[in-house]
mmCIF file of C-alpha atoms in Angstrom:
data_model
loop_
_atom_site.group_PDB
_atom_site.id
_atom_site.type_symbol
_atom_site.label_atom_id
_atom_site.label_comp_id
_atom_site.label_asym_id
_atom_site.label_seq_id
_atom_site.Cartn_x
_atom_site.Cartn_y
_atom_site.Cartn_z
ATOM 1 C CA GLU L 1 9.413 -6.280 -10.838
ATOM 2 C CA THR L 2 7.480 -3.081 -10.244
ATOM 3 C CA GLY L 3 10.327 -0.662 -10.990
ATOM 4 C CA VAL L 4 10.801 0.171 -7.306
ATOM 5 C CA THR L 5 13.751 -1.350 -5.473
ATOM 6 C CA GLN L 6 14.498 -1.386 -1.771
ATOM 7 C CA THR L 7 17.658 -2.249 0.126
ATOM 8 C CA PRO L 8 18.364 -3.986 2.328
ATOM 9 C CA ARG L 9 15.634 -6.615 2.165
ATOM 10 C CA HIS L 10 16.250 -7.684 5.749
ATOM 11 C CA LEU L 11 17.771 -5.732 8.614
ATOM 12 C CA VAL L 12 18.401 -6.637 12.231
ATOM 13 C CA MET L 13 19.542 -3.840 14.496
ATOM 14 C CA GLY L 14 19.975 -3.055 18.140
ATOM 15 C CA MET L 15 18.213 -0.185 19.819
ATOM 16 C CA THR L 16 21.355 1.943 19.838
ATOM 17 C CA ASN L 17 22.290 1.417 16.187
ATOM 18 C CA LYS L 18 21.891 3.844 13.320
ATOM 19 C CA LYS L 19 20.922 2.431 9.963
ATOM 20 C CA SER L 20 19.305 3.616 6.747
ATOM 21 C CA LEU L 21 16.790 2.122 4.360
ATOM 22 C CA LYS L 22 17.065 2.985 0.699
ATOM 23 C CA CYS L 23 14.422 3.129 -2.003
ATOM 24 C CA GLU L 24 14.899 3.833 -5.691
ATOM 25 C CA GLN L 25 12.259 4.133 -8.389
ATOM 26 C CA HIS L 26 12.965 3.757 -12.100
ATOM 27 C CA LEU L 27 9.541 4.882 -13.295
ATOM 28 C CA GLY L 28 9.979 8.629 -13.641
ATOM 29 C CA HIS L 29 7.416 9.277 -10.922
ATOM 30 C CA ASN L 30 7.258 12.515 -8.949
ATOM 31 C CA ALA L 31 5.910 11.242 -5.635
ATOM 32 C CA MET L 32 7.384 8.764 -3.170
ATOM 33 C CA TYR L 33 6.063 7.265 0.050
ATOM 34 C CA TRP L 34 7.132 5.341 3.126
ATOM 35 C CA TYR L 35 4.668 2.928 4.732
ATOM 36 C CA LYS L 36 4.936 0.767 7.820
ATOM 37 C CA GLN L 37 3.215 -2.603 7.904
ATOM 38 C CA SER L 38 2.986 -4.352 11.249
ATOM 39 C CA ALA L 39 1.372 -7.699 11.893
ATOM 40 C CA LYS L 40 -2.395 -7.506 12.250
ATOM 41 C CA LYS L 41 -2.491 -3.784 11.471
ATOM 42 C CA PRO L 42 -3.447 -1.804 8.378
ATOM 43 C CA LEU L 43 -0.749 -0.293 6.220
ATOM 44 C CA GLU L 44 0.311 2.962 7.904
ATOM 45 C CA LEU L 45 1.403 5.896 5.783
ATOM 46 C CA MET L 46 4.493 7.493 7.319
ATOM 47 C CA PHE L 47 5.811 10.105 4.893
ATOM 48 C CA VAL L 48 4.922 11.543 1.496
ATOM 49 C CA TYR L 49 7.263 13.414 -0.818
ATOM 50 C CA ASN L 50 5.954 15.335 -3.813
ATOM 51 C CA PHE L 51 8.601 16.702 -6.183
ATOM 52 C CA LYS L 52 11.239 16.058 -3.460
ATOM 53 C CA GLU L 53 9.323 18.128 -0.900
ATOM 54 C CA GLN L 54 7.865 16.464 2.165
ATOM 55 C CA THR L 55 4.117 16.997 2.166
ATOM 56 C CA GLU L 56 3.034 14.525 4.805
ATOM 57 C CA ASN L 57 4.421 13.429 8.135
ATOM 58 C CA ASN L 58 1.845 11.218 9.715
ATOM 59 C CA SER L 59 2.875 11.873 13.335
ATOM 60 C CA VAL L 60 5.932 9.687 12.942
ATOM 61 C CA PRO L 61 8.394 9.655 15.876
ATOM 62 C CA SER L 62 11.581 11.610 15.288
ATOM 63 C CA ARG L 63 13.675 8.440 15.501
ATOM 64 C CA PHE L 64 12.562 7.966 11.877
ATOM 65 C CA SER L 65 14.090 10.593 9.609
ATOM 66 C CA PRO L 66 13.289 10.615 5.876
ATOM 67 C CA GLU L 67 15.442 12.095 3.151
ATOM 68 C CA CYS L 68 14.598 12.641 -0.500
ATOM 69 C CA PRO L 69 17.638 13.976 -2.388
ATOM 70 C CA ASN L 70 15.941 13.706 -5.781
ATOM 71 C CA SER L 71 12.718 12.412 -7.236
ATOM 72 C CA SER L 72 14.153 8.912 -7.782
ATOM 73 C CA HIS L 73 15.629 8.213 -4.365
ATOM 74 C CA LEU L 74 14.155 8.051 -0.893
ATOM 75 C CA PHE L 75 15.865 7.152 2.347
ATOM 76 C CA LEU L 76 14.620 6.385 5.824
ATOM 77 C CA HIS L 77 17.242 6.982 8.491
ATOM 78 C CA LEU L 78 16.749 5.011 11.682
ATOM 79 C CA HIS L 79 18.236 5.691 15.109
ATOM 80 C CA THR L 80 17.504 4.541 18.660
ATOM 81 C CA LEU L 81 14.573 2.434 17.545
ATOM 82 C CA GLN L 82 12.330 0.426 19.839
ATOM 83 C CA PRO L 83 11.370 -3.255 19.509
ATOM 84 C CA GLU L 84 7.824 -2.186 18.560
ATOM 85 C CA ASP L 85 9.298 -0.561 15.447
ATOM 86 C CA SER L 86 9.932 -4.042 14.049
ATOM 87 C CA ALA L 87 7.844 -4.274 10.902
ATOM 88 C CA LEU L 88 7.899 -4.436 7.118
ATOM 89 C CA TYR L 89 8.771 -1.006 5.699
ATOM 90 C CA LEU L 90 7.446 -0.423 2.230
ATOM 91 C CA CYS L 91 8.403 2.259 -0.224
ATOM 92 C CA ALA L 92 6.100 3.273 -3.062
ATOM 93 C CA SER L 93 6.068 5.772 -5.888
ATOM 94 C CA SER L 94 3.418 7.280 -8.105
ATOM 95 C CA GLN L 95 2.806 9.883 -10.729
ATOM 96 C CA LEU L 96 0.741 12.640 -9.152
ATOM 97 C CA ASP L 97 -2.505 12.682 -11.076
ATOM 98 C CA TRP L 98 -6.157 11.945 -10.450
ATOM 99 C CA ASP L 99 -5.579 8.196 -10.252
ATOM 100 C CA ASN L 100 -2.457 8.038 -8.083
ATOM 101 C CA GLU L 101 -1.803 4.369 -8.733
ATOM 102 C CA GLN L 102 1.076 3.452 -6.480
ATOM 103 C CA PHE L 103 3.922 1.081 -7.266
ATOM 104 C CA PHE L 104 5.499 -0.670 -4.306
ATOM 105 C CA GLY L 105 8.939 -2.005 -3.637
ATOM 106 C CA PRO L 106 9.435 -5.452 -2.051
ATOM 107 C CA GLY L 107 9.950 -3.981 1.401
ATOM 108 C CA THR L 108 12.580 -4.148 4.124
ATOM 109 C CA ARG L 109 11.848 -6.542 6.968
ATOM 110 C CA LEU L 110 13.208 -4.740 10.047
ATOM 111 C CA THR L 111 13.812 -6.445 13.376
ATOM 112 C CA VAL L 112 14.830 -4.325 16.366
ATOM 113 C CA LEU L 113 16.381 -6.278 19.206
ATOM 114 C CA SER J 1 -11.006 9.270 8.213
ATOM 115 C CA GLN J 2 -11.893 7.442 5.055
ATOM 116 C CA GLN J 3 -10.170 4.238 6.037
ATOM 117 C CA GLY J 4 -11.384 1.237 4.129
ATOM 118 C CA GLU J 5 -12.663 -1.676 6.117
ATOM 119 C CA GLU J 6 -12.686 -5.064 4.546
ATOM 120 C CA ASP J 7 -14.515 -8.267 5.127
ATOM 121 C CA PRO J 8 -14.061 -11.045 5.552
ATOM 122 C CA GLN J 9 -10.684 -10.789 7.268
ATOM 123 C CA ALA J 10 -9.887 -14.282 6.059
ATOM 124 C CA LEU J 11 -11.356 -16.462 3.330
ATOM 125 C CA SER J 12 -10.545 -20.053 2.482
ATOM 126 C CA ILE J 13 -11.872 -21.655 -0.701
ATOM 127 C CA GLN J 14 -11.144 -24.510 -3.083
ATOM 128 C CA GLU J 15 -9.489 -24.040 -6.448
ATOM 129 C CA GLY J 16 -12.041 -23.237 -9.104
ATOM 130 C CA GLU J 17 -14.427 -21.481 -6.738
ATOM 131 C CA ASN J 18 -15.099 -17.760 -6.815
ATOM 132 C CA ALA J 19 -13.820 -15.446 -4.080
ATOM 133 C CA THR J 20 -15.605 -12.250 -3.079
ATOM 134 C CA MET J 21 -14.110 -9.589 -0.844
ATOM 135 C CA ASN J 22 -15.833 -6.431 0.325
ATOM 136 C CA CYS J 23 -14.567 -2.992 1.252
ATOM 137 C CA SER J 24 -16.365 -0.115 2.943
ATOM 138 C CA TYR J 25 -15.176 3.448 3.395
ATOM 139 C CA LYS J 26 -16.400 6.579 5.118
ATOM 140 C CA THR J 27 -15.983 9.722 3.034
ATOM 141 C CA SER J 28 -16.207 10.783 -0.597
ATOM 142 C CA ILE J 29 -13.562 9.399 -2.903
ATOM 143 C CA ASN J 30 -12.051 10.033 -6.315
ATOM 144 C CA ASN J 31 -11.271 6.395 -6.891
ATOM 145 C CA LEU J 32 -10.899 3.061 -5.135
ATOM 146 C CA GLN J 33 -8.062 0.682 -5.858
ATOM 147 C CA TRP J 34 -7.402 -2.960 -5.071
ATOM 148 C CA TYR J 35 -3.945 -4.296 -4.338
ATOM 149 C CA ARG J 36 -2.575 -7.756 -3.771
ATOM 150 C CA GLN J 37 0.274 -8.738 -1.438
ATOM 151 C CA ASN J 38 2.018 -12.065 -1.368
ATOM 152 C CA SER J 39 3.376 -12.979 2.045
ATOM 153 C CA GLY J 40 6.060 -10.562 3.207
ATOM 154 C CA ARG J 41 6.311 -8.834 -0.165
ATOM 155 C CA GLY J 42 5.313 -5.480 -1.602
ATOM 156 C CA LEU J 43 1.844 -4.652 -2.832
ATOM 157 C CA VAL J 44 0.893 -5.012 -6.476
ATOM 158 C CA HIS J 45 -1.805 -2.856 -8.044
ATOM 159 C CA LEU J 46 -4.665 -4.926 -9.467
ATOM 160 C CA ILE J 47 -7.417 -2.613 -10.592
ATOM 161 C CA LEU J 48 -8.744 0.918 -10.141
ATOM 162 C CA ILE J 49 -12.355 2.042 -10.309
ATOM 163 C CA ARG J 50 -13.288 5.719 -10.447
ATOM 164 C CA SER J 51 -16.134 7.247 -8.482
ATOM 165 C CA ASN J 52 -18.248 7.660 -11.625
ATOM 166 C CA GLU J 53 -17.879 3.982 -12.557
ATOM 167 C CA ARG J 54 -20.005 1.149 -11.209
ATOM 168 C CA GLU J 55 -18.241 -1.934 -12.493
ATOM 169 C CA LYS J 56 -14.914 -2.816 -14.009
ATOM 170 C CA HIS J 57 -13.338 -6.026 -15.290
ATOM 171 C CA SER J 58 -9.767 -7.151 -15.696
ATOM 172 C CA GLY J 59 -9.188 -10.776 -16.641
ATOM 173 C CA ARG J 60 -10.653 -12.901 -13.827
ATOM 174 C CA LEU J 61 -11.218 -9.839 -11.640
ATOM 175 C CA ARG J 62 -14.454 -7.936 -11.357
ATOM 176 C CA VAL J 63 -14.794 -4.854 -9.188
ATOM 177 C CA THR J 64 -17.995 -3.060 -8.311
ATOM 178 C CA LEU J 65 -18.439 0.294 -6.633
ATOM 179 C CA ASP J 66 -21.541 1.624 -4.910
ATOM 180 C CA THR J 67 -20.875 5.209 -3.875
ATOM 181 C CA SER J 68 -24.276 5.532 -2.225
ATOM 182 C CA LYS J 69 -23.365 2.727 0.165
ATOM 183 C CA LYS J 70 -19.681 3.664 0.205
ATOM 184 C CA SER J 71 -18.712 0.109 -0.593
ATOM 185 C CA SER J 72 -16.849 -1.935 -3.166
ATOM 186 C CA SER J 73 -16.401 -5.600 -3.878
ATOM 187 C CA LEU J 74 -13.681 -7.579 -5.585
ATOM 188 C CA LEU J 75 -14.641 -10.851 -7.227
ATOM 189 C CA ILE J 76 -11.998 -13.328 -8.355
ATOM 190 C CA THR J 77 -13.515 -15.967 -10.587
ATOM 191 C CA ALA J 78 -12.224 -19.510 -11.086
ATOM 192 C CA SER J 79 -9.619 -19.082 -8.351
ATOM 193 C CA ARG J 80 -6.232 -20.744 -8.485
ATOM 194 C CA ALA J 81 -3.773 -21.712 -5.747
ATOM 195 C CA ALA J 82 -1.549 -18.900 -7.024
ATOM 196 C CA ASP J 83 -4.253 -16.388 -6.021
ATOM 197 C CA THR J 84 -3.428 -17.090 -2.377
ATOM 198 C CA ALA J 85 -2.442 -13.683 -0.980
ATOM 199 C CA SER J 86 -3.734 -10.725 0.998
ATOM 200 C CA TYR J 87 -5.972 -8.286 -0.830
ATOM 201 C CA PHE J 88 -6.297 -4.632 0.152
ATOM 202 C CA CYS J 89 -8.605 -1.880 -0.925
ATOM 203 C CA ALA J 90 -7.327 1.691 -0.920
ATOM 204 C CA THR J 91 -9.206 4.936 -1.406
ATOM 205 C CA ALA J 92 -7.999 8.159 -2.974
ATOM 206 C CA GLY J 93 -9.662 11.331 -1.708
ATOM 207 C CA SER J 94 -12.025 13.450 -3.737
ATOM 208 C CA GLN J 95 -9.775 16.498 -3.816
ATOM 209 C CA TYR J 96 -7.213 16.519 -6.585
ATOM 210 C CA ASN J 97 -4.339 14.329 -5.409
ATOM 211 C CA GLN J 98 -4.694 15.196 -1.729
ATOM 212 C CA GLY J 99 -0.944 14.988 -1.759
ATOM 213 C CA GLY J 100 -1.051 11.523 -3.255
ATOM 214 C CA LYS J 101 -2.495 9.899 -0.166
ATOM 215 C CA LEU J 102 -4.160 6.534 -0.304
ATOM 216 C CA ILE J 103 -5.934 5.111 2.710
ATOM 217 C CA PHE J 104 -5.648 1.338 2.944
ATOM 218 C CA GLY J 105 -8.002 -1.149 4.531
ATOM 219 C CA GLN J 106 -6.898 -3.950 6.805
ATOM 220 C CA GLY J 107 -7.027 -6.515 4.046
ATOM 221 C CA THR J 108 -8.532 -9.913 3.386
ATOM 222 C CA GLU J 109 -6.329 -12.996 3.558
ATOM 223 C CA LEU J 110 -7.349 -15.351 0.797
ATOM 224 C CA SER J 111 -6.295 -18.976 0.844
ATOM 225 C CA VAL J 112 -7.040 -21.101 -2.222
ATOM 226 C CA LYS J 113 -6.578 -24.790 -1.640
ATOM 227 C CA PRO J 114 -5.622 -27.070 -4.536
#
């Protein structure tokens, strides 16, 4: 256990569905991240939140909508996804300092039909 | 970008042997970190080496950093079947925090056969 939880662990959705991924960190960190991991590709940073404010949007399509209501919770709202969006979505948190060691959740395996 | 590139992409060894993975990057860094990922799971932080350090040890892990060559290596000694996983290097930029961004390499898949 890294202190970062993600739900659900697996999600299958159609292209017209709306769903949300949830991440919660119990480490008192002030930064949270969403990453996408596709087969045979490097980990792609999607969004960064520092002190609940979004500081990075790495050219992510608008069908992915993040929300950070407080420093412990992070959501990724999904709507009208494409099959190529199928991937493992990882949430991470860190304490903003020189080291920025990140702690990852177990991920949500998303399949878009 | 300062994306890390790792080699080999895949490595298969016998239990008890040592495993060495390499990582190269492109721009100046504050630190370089190594993470491990078991299949389909989240990443786990293994070790961090700062730009002013050349070598670091943690248990059976040894990390080296050569900032002049912009490269790092991770050595796992006396490997075990349980070490089978993917290993990623990640670099943190030289400006304070840079918004917390880490740039990950593509990873090395290590398979340790009993």
